[in-house]
PDB file of N, CA, C and O in Angstrom:
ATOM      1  N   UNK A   1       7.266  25.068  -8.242  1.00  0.00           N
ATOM      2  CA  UNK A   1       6.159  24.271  -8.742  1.00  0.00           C
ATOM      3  C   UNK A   1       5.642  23.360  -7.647  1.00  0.00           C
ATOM      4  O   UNK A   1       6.232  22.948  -6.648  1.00  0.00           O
ATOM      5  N   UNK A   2       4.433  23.144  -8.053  1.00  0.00           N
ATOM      6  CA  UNK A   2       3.751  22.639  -6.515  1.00  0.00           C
ATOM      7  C   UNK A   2       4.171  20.718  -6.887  1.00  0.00           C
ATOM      8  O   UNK A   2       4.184  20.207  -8.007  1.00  0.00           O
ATOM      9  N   UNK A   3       4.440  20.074  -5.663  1.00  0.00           N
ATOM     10  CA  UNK A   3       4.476  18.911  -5.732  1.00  0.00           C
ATOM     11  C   UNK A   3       2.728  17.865  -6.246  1.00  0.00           C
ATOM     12  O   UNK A   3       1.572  17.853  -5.822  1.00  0.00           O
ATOM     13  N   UNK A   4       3.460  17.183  -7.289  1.00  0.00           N
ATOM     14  CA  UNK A   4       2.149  16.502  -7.825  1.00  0.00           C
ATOM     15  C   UNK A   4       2.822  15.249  -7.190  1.00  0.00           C
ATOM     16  O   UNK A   4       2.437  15.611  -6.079  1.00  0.00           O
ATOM     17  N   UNK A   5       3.343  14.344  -6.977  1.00  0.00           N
ATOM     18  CA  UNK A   5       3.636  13.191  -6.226  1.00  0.00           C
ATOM     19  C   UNK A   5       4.431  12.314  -5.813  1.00  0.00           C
ATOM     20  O   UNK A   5       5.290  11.993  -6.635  1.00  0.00           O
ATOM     21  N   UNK A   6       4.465  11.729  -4.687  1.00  0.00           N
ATOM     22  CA  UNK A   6       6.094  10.791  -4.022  1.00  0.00           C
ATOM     23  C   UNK A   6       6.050  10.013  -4.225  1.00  0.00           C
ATOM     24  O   UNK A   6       5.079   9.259  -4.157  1.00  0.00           O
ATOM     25  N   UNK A   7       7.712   9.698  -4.787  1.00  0.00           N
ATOM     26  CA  UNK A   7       7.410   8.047  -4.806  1.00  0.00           C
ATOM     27  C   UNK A   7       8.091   7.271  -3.373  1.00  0.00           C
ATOM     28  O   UNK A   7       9.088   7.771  -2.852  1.00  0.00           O
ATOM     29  N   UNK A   8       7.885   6.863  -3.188  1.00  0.00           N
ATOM     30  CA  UNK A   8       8.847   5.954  -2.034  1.00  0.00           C
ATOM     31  C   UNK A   8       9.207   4.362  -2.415  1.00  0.00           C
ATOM     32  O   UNK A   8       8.404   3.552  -2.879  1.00  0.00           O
ATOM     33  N   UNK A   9      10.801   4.087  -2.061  1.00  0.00           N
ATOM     34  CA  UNK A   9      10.999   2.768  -2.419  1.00  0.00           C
ATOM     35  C   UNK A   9      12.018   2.454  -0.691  1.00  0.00           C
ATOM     36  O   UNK A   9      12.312   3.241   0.209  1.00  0.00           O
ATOM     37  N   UNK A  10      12.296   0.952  -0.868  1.00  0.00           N
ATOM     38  CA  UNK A  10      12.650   0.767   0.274  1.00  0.00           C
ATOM     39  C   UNK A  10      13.477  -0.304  -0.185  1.00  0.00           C
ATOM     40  O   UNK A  10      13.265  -0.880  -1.252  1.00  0.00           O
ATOM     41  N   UNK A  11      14.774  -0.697   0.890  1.00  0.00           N
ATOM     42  CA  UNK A  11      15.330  -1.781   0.785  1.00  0.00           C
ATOM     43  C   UNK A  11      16.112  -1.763   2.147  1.00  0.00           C
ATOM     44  O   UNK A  11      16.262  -0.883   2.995  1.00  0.00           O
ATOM     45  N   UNK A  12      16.673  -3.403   2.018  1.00  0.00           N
ATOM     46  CA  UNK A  12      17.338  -3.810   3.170  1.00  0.00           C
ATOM     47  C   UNK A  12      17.136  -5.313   3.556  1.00  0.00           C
ATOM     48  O   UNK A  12      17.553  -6.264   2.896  1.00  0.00           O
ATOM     49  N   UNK A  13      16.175  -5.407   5.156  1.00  0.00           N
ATOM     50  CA  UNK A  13      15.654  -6.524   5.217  1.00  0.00           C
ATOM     51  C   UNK A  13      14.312  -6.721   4.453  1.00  0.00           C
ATOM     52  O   UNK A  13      13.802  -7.820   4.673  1.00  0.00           O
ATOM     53  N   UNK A  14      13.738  -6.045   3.745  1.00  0.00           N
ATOM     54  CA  UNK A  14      12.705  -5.801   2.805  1.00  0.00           C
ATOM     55  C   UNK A  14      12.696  -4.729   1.944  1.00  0.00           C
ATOM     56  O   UNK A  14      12.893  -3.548   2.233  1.00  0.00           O
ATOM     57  N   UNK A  15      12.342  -5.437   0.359  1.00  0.00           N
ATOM     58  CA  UNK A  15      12.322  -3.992  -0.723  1.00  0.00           C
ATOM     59  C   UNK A  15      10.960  -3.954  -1.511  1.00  0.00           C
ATOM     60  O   UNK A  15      10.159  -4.850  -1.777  1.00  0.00           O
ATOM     61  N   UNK A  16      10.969  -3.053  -1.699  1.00  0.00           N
ATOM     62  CA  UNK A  16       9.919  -2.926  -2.787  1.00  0.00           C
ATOM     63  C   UNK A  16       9.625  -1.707  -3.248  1.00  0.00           C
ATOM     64  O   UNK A  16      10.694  -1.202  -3.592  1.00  0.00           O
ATOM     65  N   UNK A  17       8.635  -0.878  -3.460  1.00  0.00           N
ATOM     66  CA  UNK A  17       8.270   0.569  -4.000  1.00  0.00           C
ATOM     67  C   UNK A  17       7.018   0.963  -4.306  1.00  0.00           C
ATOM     68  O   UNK A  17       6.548   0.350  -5.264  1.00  0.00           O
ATOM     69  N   UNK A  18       6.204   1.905  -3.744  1.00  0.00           N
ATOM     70  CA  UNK A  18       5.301   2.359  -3.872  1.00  0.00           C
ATOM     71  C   UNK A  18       4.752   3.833  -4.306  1.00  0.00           C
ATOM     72  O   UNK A  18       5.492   4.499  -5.030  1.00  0.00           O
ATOM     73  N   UNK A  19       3.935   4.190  -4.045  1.00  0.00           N
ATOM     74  CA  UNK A  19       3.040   5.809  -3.964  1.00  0.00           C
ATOM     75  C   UNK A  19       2.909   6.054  -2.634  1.00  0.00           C
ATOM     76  O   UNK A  19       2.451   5.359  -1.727  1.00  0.00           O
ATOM     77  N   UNK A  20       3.601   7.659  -2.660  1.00  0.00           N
ATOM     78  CA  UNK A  20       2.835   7.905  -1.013  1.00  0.00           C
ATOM     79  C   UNK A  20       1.470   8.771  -1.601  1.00  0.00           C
ATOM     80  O   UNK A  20       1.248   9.093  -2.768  1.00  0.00           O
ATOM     81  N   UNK A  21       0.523   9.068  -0.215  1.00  0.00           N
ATOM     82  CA  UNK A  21      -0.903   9.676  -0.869  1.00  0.00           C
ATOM     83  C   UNK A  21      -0.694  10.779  -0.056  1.00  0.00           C
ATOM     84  O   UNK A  21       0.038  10.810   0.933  1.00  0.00           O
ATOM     85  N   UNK A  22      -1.544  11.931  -0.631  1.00  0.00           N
ATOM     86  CA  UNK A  22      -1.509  13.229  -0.113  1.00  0.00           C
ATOM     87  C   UNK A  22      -2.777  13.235   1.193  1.00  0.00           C
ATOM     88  O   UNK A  22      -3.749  12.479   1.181  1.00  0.00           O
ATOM     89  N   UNK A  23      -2.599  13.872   1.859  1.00  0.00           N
ATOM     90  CA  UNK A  23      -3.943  13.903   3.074  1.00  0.00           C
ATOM     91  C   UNK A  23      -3.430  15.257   3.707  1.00  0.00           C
ATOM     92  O   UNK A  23      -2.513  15.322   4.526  1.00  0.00           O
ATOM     93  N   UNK A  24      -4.108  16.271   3.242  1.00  0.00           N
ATOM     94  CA  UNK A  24      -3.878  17.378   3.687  1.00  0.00           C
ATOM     95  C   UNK A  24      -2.807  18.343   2.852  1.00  0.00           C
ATOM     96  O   UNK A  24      -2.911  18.628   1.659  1.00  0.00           O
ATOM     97  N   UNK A  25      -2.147  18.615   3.420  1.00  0.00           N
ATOM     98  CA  UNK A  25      -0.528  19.312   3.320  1.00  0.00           C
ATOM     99  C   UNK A  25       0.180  18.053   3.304  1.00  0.00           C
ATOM    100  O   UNK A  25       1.186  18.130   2.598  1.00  0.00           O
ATOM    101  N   UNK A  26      -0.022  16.733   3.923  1.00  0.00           N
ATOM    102  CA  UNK A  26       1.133  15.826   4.232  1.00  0.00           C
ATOM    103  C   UNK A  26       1.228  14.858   3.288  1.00  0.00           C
ATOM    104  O   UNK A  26       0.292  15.001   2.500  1.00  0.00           O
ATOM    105  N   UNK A  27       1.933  13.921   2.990  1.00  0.00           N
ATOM    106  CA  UNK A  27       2.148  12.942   2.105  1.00  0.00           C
ATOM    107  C   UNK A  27       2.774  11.593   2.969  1.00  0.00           C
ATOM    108  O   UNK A  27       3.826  11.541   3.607  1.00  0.00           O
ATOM    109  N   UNK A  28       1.868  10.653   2.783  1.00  0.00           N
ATOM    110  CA  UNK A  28       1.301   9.491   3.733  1.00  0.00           C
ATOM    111  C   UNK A  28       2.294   8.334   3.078  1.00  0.00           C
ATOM    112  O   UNK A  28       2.985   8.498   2.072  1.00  0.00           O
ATOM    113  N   UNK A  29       2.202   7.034   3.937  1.00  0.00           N
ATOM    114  CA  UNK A  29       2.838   6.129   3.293  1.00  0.00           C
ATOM    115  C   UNK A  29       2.137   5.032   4.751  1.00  0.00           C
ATOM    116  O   UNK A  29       2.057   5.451   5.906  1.00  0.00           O
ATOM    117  N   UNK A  30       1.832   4.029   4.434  1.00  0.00           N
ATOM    118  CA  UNK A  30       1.435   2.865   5.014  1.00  0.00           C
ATOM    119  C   UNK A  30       2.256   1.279   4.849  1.00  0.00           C
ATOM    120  O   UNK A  30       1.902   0.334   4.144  1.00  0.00           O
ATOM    121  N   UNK A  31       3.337   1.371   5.672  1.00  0.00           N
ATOM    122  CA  UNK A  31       4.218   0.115   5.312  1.00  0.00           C
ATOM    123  C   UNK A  31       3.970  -0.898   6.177  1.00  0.00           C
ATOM    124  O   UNK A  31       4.069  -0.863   7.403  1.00  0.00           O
ATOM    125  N   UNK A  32       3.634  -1.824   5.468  1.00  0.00           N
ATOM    126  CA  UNK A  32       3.079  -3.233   5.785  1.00  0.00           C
ATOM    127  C   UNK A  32       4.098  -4.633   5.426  1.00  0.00           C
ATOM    128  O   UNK A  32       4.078  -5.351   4.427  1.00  0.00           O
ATOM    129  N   UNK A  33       5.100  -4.711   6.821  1.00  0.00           N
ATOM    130  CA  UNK A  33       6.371  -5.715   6.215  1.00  0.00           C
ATOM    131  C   UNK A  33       6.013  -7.103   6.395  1.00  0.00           C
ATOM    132  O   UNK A  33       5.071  -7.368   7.142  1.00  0.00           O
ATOM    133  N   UNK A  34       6.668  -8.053   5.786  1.00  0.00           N
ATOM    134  CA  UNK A  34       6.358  -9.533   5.607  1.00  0.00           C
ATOM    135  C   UNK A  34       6.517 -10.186   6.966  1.00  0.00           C
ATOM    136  O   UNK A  34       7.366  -9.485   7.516  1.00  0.00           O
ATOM    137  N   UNK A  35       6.250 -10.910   7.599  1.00  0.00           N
ATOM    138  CA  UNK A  35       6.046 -10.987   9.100  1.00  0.00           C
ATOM    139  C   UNK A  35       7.783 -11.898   9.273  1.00  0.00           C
ATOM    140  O   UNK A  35       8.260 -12.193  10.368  1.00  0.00           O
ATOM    141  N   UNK A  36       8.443 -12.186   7.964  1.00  0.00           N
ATOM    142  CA  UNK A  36       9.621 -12.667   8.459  1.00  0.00           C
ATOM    143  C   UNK A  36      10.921 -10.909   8.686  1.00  0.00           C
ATOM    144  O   UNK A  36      12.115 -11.037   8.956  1.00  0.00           O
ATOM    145  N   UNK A  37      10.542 -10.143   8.575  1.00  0.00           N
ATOM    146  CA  UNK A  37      11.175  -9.139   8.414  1.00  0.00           C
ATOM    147  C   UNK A  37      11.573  -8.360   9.713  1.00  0.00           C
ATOM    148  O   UNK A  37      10.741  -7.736  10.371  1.00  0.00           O
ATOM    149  N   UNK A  38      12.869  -8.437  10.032  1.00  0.00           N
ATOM    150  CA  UNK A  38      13.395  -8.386  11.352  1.00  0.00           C
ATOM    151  C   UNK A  38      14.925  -7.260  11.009  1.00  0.00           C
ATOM    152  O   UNK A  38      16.001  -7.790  10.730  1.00  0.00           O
ATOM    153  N   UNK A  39      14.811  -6.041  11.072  1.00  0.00           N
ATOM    154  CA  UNK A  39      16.403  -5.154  10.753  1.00  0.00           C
ATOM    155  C   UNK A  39      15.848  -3.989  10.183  1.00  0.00           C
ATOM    156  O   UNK A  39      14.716  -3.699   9.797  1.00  0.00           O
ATOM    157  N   UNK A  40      17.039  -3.330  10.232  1.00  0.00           N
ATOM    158  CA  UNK A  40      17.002  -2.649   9.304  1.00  0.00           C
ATOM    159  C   UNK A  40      16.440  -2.230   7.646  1.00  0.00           C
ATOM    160  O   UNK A  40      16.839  -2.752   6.605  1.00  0.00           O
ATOM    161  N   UNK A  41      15.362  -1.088   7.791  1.00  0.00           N
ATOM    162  CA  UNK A  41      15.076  -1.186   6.288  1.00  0.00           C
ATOM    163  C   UNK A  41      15.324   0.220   6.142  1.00  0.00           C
ATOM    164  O   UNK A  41      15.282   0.826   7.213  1.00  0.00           O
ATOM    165  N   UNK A  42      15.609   1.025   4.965  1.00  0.00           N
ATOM    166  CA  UNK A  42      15.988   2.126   4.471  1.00  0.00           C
ATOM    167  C   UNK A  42      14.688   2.701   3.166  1.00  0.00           C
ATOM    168  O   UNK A  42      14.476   2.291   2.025  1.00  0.00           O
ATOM    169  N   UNK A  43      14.167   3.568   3.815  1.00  0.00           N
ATOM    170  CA  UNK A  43      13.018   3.774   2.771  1.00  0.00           C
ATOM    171  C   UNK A  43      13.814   5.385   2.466  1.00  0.00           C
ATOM    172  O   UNK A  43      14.527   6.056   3.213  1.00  0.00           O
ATOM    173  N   UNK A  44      13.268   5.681   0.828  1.00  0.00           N
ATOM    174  CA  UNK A  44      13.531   6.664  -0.351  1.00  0.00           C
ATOM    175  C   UNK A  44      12.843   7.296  -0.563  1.00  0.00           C
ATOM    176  O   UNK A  44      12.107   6.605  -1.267  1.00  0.00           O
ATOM    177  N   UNK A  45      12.231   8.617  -0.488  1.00  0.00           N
ATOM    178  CA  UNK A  45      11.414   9.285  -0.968  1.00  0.00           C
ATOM    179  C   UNK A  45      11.742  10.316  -2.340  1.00  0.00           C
ATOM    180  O   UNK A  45      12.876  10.785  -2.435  1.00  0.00           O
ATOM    181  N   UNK A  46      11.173  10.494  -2.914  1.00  0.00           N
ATOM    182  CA  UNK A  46      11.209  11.793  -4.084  1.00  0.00           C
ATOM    183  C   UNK A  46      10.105  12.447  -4.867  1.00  0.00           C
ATOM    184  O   UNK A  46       9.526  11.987  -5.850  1.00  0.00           O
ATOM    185  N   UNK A  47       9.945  13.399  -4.368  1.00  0.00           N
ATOM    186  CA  UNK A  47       8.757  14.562  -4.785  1.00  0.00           C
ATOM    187  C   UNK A  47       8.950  14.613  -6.285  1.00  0.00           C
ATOM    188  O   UNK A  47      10.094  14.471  -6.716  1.00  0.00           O
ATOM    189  N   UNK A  48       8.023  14.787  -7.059  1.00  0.00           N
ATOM    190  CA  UNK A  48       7.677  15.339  -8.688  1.00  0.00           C
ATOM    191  C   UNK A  48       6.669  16.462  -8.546  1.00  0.00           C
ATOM    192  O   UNK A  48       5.757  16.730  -7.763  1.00  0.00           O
ATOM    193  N   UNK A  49       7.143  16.941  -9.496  1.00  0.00           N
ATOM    194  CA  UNK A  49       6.063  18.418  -9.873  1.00  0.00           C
ATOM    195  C   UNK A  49       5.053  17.667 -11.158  1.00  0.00           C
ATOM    196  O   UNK A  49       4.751  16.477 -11.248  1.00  0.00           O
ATOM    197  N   UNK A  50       4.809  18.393 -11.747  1.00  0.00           N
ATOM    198  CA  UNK A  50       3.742  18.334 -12.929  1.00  0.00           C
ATOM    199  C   UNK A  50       4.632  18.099 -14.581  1.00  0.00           C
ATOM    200  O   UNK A  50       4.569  17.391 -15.586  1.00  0.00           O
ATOM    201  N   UNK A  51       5.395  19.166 -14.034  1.00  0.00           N
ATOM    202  CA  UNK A  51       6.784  19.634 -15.264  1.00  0.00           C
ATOM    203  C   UNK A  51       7.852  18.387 -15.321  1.00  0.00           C
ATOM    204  O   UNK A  51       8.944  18.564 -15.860  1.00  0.00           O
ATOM    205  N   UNK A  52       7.461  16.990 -14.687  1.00  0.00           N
ATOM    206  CA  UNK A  52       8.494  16.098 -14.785  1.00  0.00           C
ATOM    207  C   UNK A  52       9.778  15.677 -13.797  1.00  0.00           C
ATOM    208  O   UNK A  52      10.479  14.678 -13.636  1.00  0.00           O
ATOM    209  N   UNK A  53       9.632  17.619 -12.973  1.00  0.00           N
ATOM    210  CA  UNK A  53      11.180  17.725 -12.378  1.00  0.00           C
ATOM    211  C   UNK A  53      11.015  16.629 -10.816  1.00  0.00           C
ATOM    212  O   UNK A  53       9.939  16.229 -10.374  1.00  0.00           O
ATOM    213  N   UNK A  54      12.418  16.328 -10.208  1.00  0.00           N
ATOM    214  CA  UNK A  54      12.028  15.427  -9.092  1.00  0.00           C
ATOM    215  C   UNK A  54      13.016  16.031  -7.865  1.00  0.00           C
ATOM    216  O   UNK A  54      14.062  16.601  -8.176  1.00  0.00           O
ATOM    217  N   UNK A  55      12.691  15.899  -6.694  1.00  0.00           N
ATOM    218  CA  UNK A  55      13.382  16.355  -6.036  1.00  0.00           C
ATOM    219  C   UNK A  55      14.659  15.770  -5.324  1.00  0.00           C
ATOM    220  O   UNK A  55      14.247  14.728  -4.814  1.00  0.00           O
ATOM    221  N   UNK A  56      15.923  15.894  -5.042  1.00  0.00           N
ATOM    222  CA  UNK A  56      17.214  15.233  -4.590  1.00  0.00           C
ATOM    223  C   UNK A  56      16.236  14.124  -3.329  1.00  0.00           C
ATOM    224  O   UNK A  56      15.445  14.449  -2.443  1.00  0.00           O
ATOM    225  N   UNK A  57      16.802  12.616  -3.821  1.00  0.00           N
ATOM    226  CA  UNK A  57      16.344  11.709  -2.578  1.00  0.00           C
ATOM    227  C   UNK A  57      16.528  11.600  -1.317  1.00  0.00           C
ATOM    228  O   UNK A  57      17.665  11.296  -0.954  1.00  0.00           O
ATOM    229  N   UNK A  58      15.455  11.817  -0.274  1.00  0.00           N
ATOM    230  CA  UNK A  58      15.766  11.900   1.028  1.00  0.00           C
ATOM    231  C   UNK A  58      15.253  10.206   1.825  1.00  0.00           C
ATOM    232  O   UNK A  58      14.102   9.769   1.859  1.00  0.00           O
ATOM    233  N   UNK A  59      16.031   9.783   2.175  1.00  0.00           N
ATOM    234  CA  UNK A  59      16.101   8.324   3.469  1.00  0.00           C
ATOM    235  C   UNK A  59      16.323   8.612   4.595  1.00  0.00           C
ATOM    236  O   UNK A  59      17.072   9.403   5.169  1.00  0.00           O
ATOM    237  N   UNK A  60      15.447   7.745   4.929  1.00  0.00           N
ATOM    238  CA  UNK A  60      14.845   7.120   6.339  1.00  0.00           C
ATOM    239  C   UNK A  60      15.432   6.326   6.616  1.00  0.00           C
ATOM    240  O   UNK A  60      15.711   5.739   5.570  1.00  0.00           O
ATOM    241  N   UNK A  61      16.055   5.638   7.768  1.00  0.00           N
ATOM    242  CA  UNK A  61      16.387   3.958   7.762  1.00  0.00           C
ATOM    243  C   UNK A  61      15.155   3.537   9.434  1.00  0.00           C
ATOM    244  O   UNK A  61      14.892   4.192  10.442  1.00  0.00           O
ATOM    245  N   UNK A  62      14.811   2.433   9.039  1.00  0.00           N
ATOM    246  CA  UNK A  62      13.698   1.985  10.323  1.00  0.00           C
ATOM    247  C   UNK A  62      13.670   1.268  10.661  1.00  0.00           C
ATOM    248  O   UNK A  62      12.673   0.701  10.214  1.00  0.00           O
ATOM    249  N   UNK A  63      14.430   0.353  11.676  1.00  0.00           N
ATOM    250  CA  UNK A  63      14.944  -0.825  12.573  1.00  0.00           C
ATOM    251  C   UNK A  63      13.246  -1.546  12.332  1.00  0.00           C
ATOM    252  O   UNK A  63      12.301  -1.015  12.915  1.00  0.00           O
ATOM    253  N   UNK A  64      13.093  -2.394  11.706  1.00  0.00           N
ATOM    254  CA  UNK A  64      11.646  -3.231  11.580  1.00  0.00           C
ATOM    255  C   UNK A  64      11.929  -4.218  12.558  1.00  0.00           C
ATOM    256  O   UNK A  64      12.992  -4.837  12.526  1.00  0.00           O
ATOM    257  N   UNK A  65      10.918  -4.449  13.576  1.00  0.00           N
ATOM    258  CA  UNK A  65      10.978  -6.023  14.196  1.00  0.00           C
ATOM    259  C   UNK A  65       9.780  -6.314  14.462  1.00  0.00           C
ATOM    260  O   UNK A  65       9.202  -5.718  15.371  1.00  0.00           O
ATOM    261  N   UNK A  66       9.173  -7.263  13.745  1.00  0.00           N
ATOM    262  CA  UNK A  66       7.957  -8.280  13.580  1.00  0.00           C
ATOM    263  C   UNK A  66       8.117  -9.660  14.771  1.00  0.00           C
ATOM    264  O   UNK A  66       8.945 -10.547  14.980  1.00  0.00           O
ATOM    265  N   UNK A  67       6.719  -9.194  15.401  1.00  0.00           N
ATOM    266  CA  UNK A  67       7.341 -10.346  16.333  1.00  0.00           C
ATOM    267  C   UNK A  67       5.878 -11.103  16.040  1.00  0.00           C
ATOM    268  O   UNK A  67       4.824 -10.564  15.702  1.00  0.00           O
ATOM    269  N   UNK A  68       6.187 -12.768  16.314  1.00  0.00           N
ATOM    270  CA  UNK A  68       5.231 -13.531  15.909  1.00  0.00           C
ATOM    271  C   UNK A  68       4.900 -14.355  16.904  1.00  0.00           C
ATOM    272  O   UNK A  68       4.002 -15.183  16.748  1.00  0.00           O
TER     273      UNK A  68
END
């Protein structure tokens, strides 16, 4: 079944959870961290079909450093 949409969530030195957007074949995500946010963050992804089903969660982890 074809993927209808990702979710992505994140935690660590920053959490929260969003929508990624489709653009093409690819599935996008635009992370915008709080300017105190300095480490390690671990973002979650998981595909859905139409039918409900979701796919096993795949992570990222992404050394964030905001410099001010």
């Amino acid at each position: 079944k074809a993927v209808t949409g990702v979710s992505i969530s994140w935690a660590g030195q920053d959490s929260g959870s969003g929508s990624m957007t489709k653009s093409g074949s690819n599935w996008t995500f635009t992370y915008n961290p709080p300017d105190t946010t300095n480490g390690n963050v671990t973002f979650t992804m998981v595909a859905h079909d139409a039918a409900g089903n979701q796919s096993t969660p795949r992570s990222n982890v992404v050394n964030v450093e905001c410099l001010i």
